[in-house]
PDB file of C-alpha atoms in Angstrom:
ATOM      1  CA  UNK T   1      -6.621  -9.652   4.212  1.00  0.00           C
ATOM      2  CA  UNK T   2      -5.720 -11.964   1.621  1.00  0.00           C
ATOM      3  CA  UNK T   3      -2.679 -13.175   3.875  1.00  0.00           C
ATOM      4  CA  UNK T   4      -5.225 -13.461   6.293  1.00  0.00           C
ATOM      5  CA  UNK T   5      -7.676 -15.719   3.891  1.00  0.00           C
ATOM      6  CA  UNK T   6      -4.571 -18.338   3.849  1.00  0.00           C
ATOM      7  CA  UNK T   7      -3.897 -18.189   7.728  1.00  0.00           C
ATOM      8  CA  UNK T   8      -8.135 -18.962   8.010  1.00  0.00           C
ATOM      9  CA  UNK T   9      -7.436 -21.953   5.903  1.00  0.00           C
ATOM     10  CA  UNK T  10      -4.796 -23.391   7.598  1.00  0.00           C
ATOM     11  CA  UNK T  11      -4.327 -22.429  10.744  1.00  0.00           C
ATOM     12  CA  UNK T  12      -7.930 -23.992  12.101  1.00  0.00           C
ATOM     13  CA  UNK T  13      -6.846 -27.873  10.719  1.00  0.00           C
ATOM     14  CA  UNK T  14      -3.242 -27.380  11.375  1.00  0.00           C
ATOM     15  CA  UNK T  15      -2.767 -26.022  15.096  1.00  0.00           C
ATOM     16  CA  UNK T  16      -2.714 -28.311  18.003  1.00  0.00           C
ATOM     17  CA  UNK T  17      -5.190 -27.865  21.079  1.00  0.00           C
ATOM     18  CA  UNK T  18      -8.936 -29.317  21.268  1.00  0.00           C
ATOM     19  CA  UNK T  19     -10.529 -30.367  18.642  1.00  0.00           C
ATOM     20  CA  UNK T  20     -13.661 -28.609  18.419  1.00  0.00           C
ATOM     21  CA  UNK T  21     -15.593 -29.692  15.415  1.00  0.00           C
ATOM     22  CA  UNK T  22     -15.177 -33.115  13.576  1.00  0.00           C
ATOM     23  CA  UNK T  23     -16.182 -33.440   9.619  1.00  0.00           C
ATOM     24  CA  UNK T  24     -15.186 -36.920   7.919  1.00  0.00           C
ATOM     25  CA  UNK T  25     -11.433 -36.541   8.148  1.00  0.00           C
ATOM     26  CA  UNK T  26     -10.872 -32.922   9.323  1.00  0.00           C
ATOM     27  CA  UNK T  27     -10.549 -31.898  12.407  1.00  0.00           C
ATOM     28  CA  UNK T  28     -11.128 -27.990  13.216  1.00  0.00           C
ATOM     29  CA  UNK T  29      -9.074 -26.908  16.948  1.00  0.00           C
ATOM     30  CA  UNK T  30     -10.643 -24.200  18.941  1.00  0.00           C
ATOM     31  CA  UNK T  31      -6.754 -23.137  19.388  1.00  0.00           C
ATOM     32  CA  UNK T  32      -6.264 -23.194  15.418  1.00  0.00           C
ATOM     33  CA  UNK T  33      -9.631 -20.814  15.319  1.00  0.00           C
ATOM     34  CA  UNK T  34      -8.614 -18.745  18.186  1.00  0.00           C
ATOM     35  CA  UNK T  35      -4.960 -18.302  17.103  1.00  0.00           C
ATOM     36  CA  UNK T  36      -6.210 -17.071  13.535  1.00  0.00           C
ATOM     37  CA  UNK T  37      -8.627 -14.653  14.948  1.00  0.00           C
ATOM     38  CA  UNK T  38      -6.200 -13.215  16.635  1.00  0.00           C
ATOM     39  CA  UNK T  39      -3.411 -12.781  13.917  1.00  0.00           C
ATOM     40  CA  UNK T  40      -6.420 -11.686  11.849  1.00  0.00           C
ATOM     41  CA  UNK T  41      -7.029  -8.548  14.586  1.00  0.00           C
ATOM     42  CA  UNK T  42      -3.257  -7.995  14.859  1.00  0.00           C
ATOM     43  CA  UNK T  43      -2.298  -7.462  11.552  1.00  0.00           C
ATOM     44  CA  UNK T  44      -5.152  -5.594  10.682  1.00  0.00           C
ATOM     45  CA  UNK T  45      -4.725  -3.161  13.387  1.00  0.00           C
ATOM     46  CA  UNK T  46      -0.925  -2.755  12.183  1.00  0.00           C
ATOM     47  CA  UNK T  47      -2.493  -2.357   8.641  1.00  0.00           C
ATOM     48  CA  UNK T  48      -4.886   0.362   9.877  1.00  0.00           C
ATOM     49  CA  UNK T  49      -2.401   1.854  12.370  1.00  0.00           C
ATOM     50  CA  UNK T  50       0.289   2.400   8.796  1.00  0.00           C
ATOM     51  CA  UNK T  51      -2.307   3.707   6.638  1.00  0.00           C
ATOM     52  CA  UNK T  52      -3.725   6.233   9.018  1.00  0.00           C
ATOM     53  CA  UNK T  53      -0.069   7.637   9.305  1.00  0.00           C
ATOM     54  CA  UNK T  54       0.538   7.293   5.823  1.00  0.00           C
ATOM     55  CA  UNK T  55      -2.789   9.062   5.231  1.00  0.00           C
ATOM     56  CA  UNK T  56      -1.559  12.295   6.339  1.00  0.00           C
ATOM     57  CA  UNK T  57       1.723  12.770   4.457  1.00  0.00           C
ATOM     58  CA  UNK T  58       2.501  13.713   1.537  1.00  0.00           C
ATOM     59  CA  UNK T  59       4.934  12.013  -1.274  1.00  0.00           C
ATOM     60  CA  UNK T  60       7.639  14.391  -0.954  1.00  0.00           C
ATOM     61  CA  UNK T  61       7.594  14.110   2.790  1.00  0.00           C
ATOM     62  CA  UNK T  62       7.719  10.091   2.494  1.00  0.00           C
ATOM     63  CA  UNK T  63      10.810  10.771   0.108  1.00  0.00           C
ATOM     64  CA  UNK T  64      12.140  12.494   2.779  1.00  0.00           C
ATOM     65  CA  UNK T  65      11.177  10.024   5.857  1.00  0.00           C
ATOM     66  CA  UNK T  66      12.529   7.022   3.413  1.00  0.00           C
ATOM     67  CA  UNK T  67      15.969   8.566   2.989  1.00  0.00           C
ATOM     68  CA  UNK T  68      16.069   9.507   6.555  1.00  0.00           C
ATOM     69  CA  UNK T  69      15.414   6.022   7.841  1.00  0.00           C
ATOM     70  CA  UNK T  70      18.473   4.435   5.518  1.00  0.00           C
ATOM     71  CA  UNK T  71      16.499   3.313   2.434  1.00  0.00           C
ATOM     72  CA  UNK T  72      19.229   4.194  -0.426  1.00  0.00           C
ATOM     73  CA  UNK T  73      18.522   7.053  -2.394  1.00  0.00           C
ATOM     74  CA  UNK T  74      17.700   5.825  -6.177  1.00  0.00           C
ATOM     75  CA  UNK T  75      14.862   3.310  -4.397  1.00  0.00           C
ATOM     76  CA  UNK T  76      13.645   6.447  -2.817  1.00  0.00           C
ATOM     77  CA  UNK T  77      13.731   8.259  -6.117  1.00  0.00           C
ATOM     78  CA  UNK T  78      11.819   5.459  -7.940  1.00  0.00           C
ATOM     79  CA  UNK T  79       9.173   5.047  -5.259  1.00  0.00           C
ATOM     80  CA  UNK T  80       8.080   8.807  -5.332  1.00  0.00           C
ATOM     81  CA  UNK T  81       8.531   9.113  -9.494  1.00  0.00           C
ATOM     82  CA  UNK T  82       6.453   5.406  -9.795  1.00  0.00           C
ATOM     83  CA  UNK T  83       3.984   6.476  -7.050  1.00  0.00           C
ATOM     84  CA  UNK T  84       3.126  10.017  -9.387  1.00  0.00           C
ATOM     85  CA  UNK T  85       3.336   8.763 -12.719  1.00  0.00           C
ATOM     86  CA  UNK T  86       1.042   5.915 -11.997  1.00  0.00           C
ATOM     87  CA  UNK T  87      -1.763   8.391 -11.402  1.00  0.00           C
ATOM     88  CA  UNK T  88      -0.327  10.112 -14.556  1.00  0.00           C
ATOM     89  CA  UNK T  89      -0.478   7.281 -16.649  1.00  0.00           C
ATOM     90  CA  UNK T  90      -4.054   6.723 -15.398  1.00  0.00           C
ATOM     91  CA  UNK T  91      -5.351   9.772 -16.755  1.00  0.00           C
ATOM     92  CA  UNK T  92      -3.517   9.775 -19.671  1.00  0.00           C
ATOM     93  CA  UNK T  93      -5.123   5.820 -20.485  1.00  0.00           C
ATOM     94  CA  UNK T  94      -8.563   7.446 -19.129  1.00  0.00           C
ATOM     95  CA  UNK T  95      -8.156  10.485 -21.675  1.00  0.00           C
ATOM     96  CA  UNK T  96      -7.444   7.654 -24.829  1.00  0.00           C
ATOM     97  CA  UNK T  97     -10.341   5.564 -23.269  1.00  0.00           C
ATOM     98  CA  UNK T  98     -12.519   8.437 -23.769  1.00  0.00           C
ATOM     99  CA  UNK T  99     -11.427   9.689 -27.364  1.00  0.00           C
ATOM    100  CA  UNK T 100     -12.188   6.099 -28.347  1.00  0.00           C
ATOM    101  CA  UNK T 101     -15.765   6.147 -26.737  1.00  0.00           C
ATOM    102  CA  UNK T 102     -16.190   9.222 -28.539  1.00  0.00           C
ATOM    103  CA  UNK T 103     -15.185   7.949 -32.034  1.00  0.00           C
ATOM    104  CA  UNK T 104     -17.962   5.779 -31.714  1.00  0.00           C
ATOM    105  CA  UNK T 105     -16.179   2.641 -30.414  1.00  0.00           C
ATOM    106  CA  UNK T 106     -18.284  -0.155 -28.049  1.00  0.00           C
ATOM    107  CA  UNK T 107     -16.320  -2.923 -26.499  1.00  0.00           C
ATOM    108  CA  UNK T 108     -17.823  -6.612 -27.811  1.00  0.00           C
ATOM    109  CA  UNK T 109     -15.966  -9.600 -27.829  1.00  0.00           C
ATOM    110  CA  UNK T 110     -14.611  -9.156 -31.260  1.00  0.00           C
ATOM    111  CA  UNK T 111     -10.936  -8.892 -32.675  1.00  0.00           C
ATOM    112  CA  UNK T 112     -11.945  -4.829 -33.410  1.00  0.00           C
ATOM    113  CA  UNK T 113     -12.014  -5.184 -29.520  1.00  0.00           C
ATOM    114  CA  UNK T 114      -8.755  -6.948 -29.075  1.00  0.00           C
ATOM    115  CA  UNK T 115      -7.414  -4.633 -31.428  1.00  0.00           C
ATOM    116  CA  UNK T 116      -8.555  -1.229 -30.282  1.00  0.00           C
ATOM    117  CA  UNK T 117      -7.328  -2.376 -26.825  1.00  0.00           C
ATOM    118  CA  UNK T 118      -4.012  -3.437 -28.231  1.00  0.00           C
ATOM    119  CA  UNK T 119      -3.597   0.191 -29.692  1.00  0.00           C
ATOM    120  CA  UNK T 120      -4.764   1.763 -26.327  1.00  0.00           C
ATOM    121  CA  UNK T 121      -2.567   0.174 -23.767  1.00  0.00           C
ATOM    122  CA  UNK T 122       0.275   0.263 -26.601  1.00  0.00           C
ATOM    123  CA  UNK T 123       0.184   4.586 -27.107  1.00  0.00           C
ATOM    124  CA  UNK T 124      -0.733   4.455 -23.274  1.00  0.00           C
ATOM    125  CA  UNK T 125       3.224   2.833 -23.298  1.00  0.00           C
ATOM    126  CA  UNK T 126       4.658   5.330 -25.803  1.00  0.00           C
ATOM    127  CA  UNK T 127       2.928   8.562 -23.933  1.00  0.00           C
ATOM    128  CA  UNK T 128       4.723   7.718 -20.808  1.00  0.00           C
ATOM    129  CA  UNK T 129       7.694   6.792 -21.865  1.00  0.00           C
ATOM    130  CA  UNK T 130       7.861  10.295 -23.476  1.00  0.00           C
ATOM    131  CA  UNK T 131       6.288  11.677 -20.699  1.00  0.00           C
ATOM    132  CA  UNK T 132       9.019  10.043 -18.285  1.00  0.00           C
ATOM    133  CA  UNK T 133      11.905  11.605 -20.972  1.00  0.00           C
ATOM    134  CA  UNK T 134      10.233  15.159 -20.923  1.00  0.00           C
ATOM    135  CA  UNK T 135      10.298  14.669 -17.032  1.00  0.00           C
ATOM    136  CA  UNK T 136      13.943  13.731 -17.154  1.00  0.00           C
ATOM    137  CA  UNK T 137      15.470  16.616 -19.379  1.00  0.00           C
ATOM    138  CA  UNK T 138      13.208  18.883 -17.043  1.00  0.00           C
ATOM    139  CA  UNK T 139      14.986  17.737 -13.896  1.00  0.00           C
ATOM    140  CA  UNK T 140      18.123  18.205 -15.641  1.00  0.00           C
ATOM    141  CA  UNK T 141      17.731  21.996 -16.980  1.00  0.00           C
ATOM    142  CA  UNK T 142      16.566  22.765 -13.226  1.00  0.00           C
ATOM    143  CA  UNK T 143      19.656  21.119 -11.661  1.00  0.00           C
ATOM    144  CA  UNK T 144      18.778  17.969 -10.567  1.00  0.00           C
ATOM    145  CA  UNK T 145      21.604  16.177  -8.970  1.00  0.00           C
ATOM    146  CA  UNK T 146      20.543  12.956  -7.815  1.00  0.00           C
ATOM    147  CA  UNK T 147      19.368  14.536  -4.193  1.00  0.00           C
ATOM    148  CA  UNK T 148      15.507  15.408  -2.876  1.00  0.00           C
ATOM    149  CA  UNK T 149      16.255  19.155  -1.328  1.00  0.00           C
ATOM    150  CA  UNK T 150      13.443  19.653   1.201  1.00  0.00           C
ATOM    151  CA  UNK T 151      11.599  23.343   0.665  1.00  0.00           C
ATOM    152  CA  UNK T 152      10.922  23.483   4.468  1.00  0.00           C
ATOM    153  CA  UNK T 153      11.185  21.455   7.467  1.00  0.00           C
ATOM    154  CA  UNK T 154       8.800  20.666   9.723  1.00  0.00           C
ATOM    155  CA  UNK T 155       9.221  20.948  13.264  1.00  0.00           C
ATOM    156  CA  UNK T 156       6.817  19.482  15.488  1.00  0.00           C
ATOM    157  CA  UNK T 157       4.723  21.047  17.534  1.00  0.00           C
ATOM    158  CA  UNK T 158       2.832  20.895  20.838  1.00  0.00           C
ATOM    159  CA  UNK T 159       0.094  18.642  19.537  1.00  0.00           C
ATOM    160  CA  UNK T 160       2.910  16.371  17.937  1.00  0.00           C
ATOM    161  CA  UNK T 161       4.291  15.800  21.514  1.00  0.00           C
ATOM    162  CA  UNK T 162       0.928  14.903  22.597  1.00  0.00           C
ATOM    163  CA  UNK T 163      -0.188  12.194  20.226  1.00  0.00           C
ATOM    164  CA  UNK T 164       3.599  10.429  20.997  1.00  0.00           C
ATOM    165  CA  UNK T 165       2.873  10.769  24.610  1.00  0.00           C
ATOM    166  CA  UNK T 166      -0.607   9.332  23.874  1.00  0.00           C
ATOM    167  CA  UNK T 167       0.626   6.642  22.071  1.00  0.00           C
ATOM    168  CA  UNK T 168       3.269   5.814  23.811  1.00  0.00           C
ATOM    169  CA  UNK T 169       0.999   5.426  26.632  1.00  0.00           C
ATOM    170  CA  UNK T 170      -1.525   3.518  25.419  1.00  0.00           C
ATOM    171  CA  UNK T 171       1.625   1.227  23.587  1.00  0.00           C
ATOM    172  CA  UNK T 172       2.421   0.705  27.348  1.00  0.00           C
ATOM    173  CA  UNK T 173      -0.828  -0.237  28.695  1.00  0.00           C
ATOM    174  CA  UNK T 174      -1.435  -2.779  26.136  1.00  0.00           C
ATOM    175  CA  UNK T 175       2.063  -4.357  26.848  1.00  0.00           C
ATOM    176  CA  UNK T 176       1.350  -4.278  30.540  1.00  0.00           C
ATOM    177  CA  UNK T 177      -1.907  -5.914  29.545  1.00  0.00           C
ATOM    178  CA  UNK T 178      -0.363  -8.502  27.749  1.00  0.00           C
ATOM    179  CA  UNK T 179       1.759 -10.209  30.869  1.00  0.00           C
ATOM    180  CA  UNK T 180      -1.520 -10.215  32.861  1.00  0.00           C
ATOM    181  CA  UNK T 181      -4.019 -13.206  32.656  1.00  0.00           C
ATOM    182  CA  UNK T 182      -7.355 -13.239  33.241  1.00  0.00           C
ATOM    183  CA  UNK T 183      -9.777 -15.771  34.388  1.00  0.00           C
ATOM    184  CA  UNK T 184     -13.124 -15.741  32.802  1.00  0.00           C
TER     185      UNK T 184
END
């Protein structure tokens, strides 16, 4: 939506068509309105539509969809190691955020502040770094050779079938939909 903020300030005094509202020197178009409210709706819906099927799967079956669609391997690799050690790295800078709470410490606007925070995010740094070489020499003793191996595939089923027919359908409707005009 924040792509959509800069469309919403341009896209009203910028686009040709009737002008529908006059203030000193701008001049706001019905089109320029109409045309954002509509790329607004669009990519929103293609926003929703991703994250409903991203929702549902899990990393190691995006790892899997990402190599199968082309994307080389090592970007693959770093995508599913970032995406788990983020939430990693969270608790671990939750966990030292705590200890310090506990030790008595109260954030003010004081250079004990800056410095406390200094030391948090900077063992924060050192934790996952020797996190990230614990989780290397672990791949490595269990025979990690550069490749994800899948420990099942999926095969889809009946309802699978449906929901592509569904959508499908409905992809086709809204196509057809689009070459008709109607008259209000």
């Amino acid at each position: 939506n924040f792509f959509s903020l800069f469309i919403w300030l341009t896209l009203p005094f910028t686009y040709g068509g009737g002008d529908a509202l006059h203030v000193s020197f701008l001049n706001i178009s019905l089109d320029g309105i109409r045309m954002a409210a509509l790329i607004t709706l669009k990519s929103n819906g293609i926003l929703f539509c991703f994250l409903a099927l991203l929702a549902t799967s899990t990393t190691v079956n995006l790892g899997h969809a990402l190599e199968k669609l082309g994307v080389p391997r090592k970007l693959s690799f770093l995508l599913l190691f970032s995406y788990r050690q983020l939430f990693v790295i969270h608790q671990e800078y939750q966990r030292l955020q705590r200890a310090a709470k506990l030790r008595g410490f109260t954030p003010k606007n004081s250079m004990h502040t800056y410095k406390t925070y200094s030391h948090l995010f900077g063992m924060t740094l050192v934790k996952s770094w020797n996190r990230a070489e614990r989780v290397h020499q672990a791949m490595i003793l269990r025979g990690f050779n550069g490749r994800l191996i899948p420990l099942s595939r999926p095969q889809p089923g009946r309802a699978d079938y449906y929901f592509l027919f569904v959508m499908l359908l409905i992809s086709l409707i809204l196509a057809g939909l689009s070459f008709v005009s109607f008259s209000v």
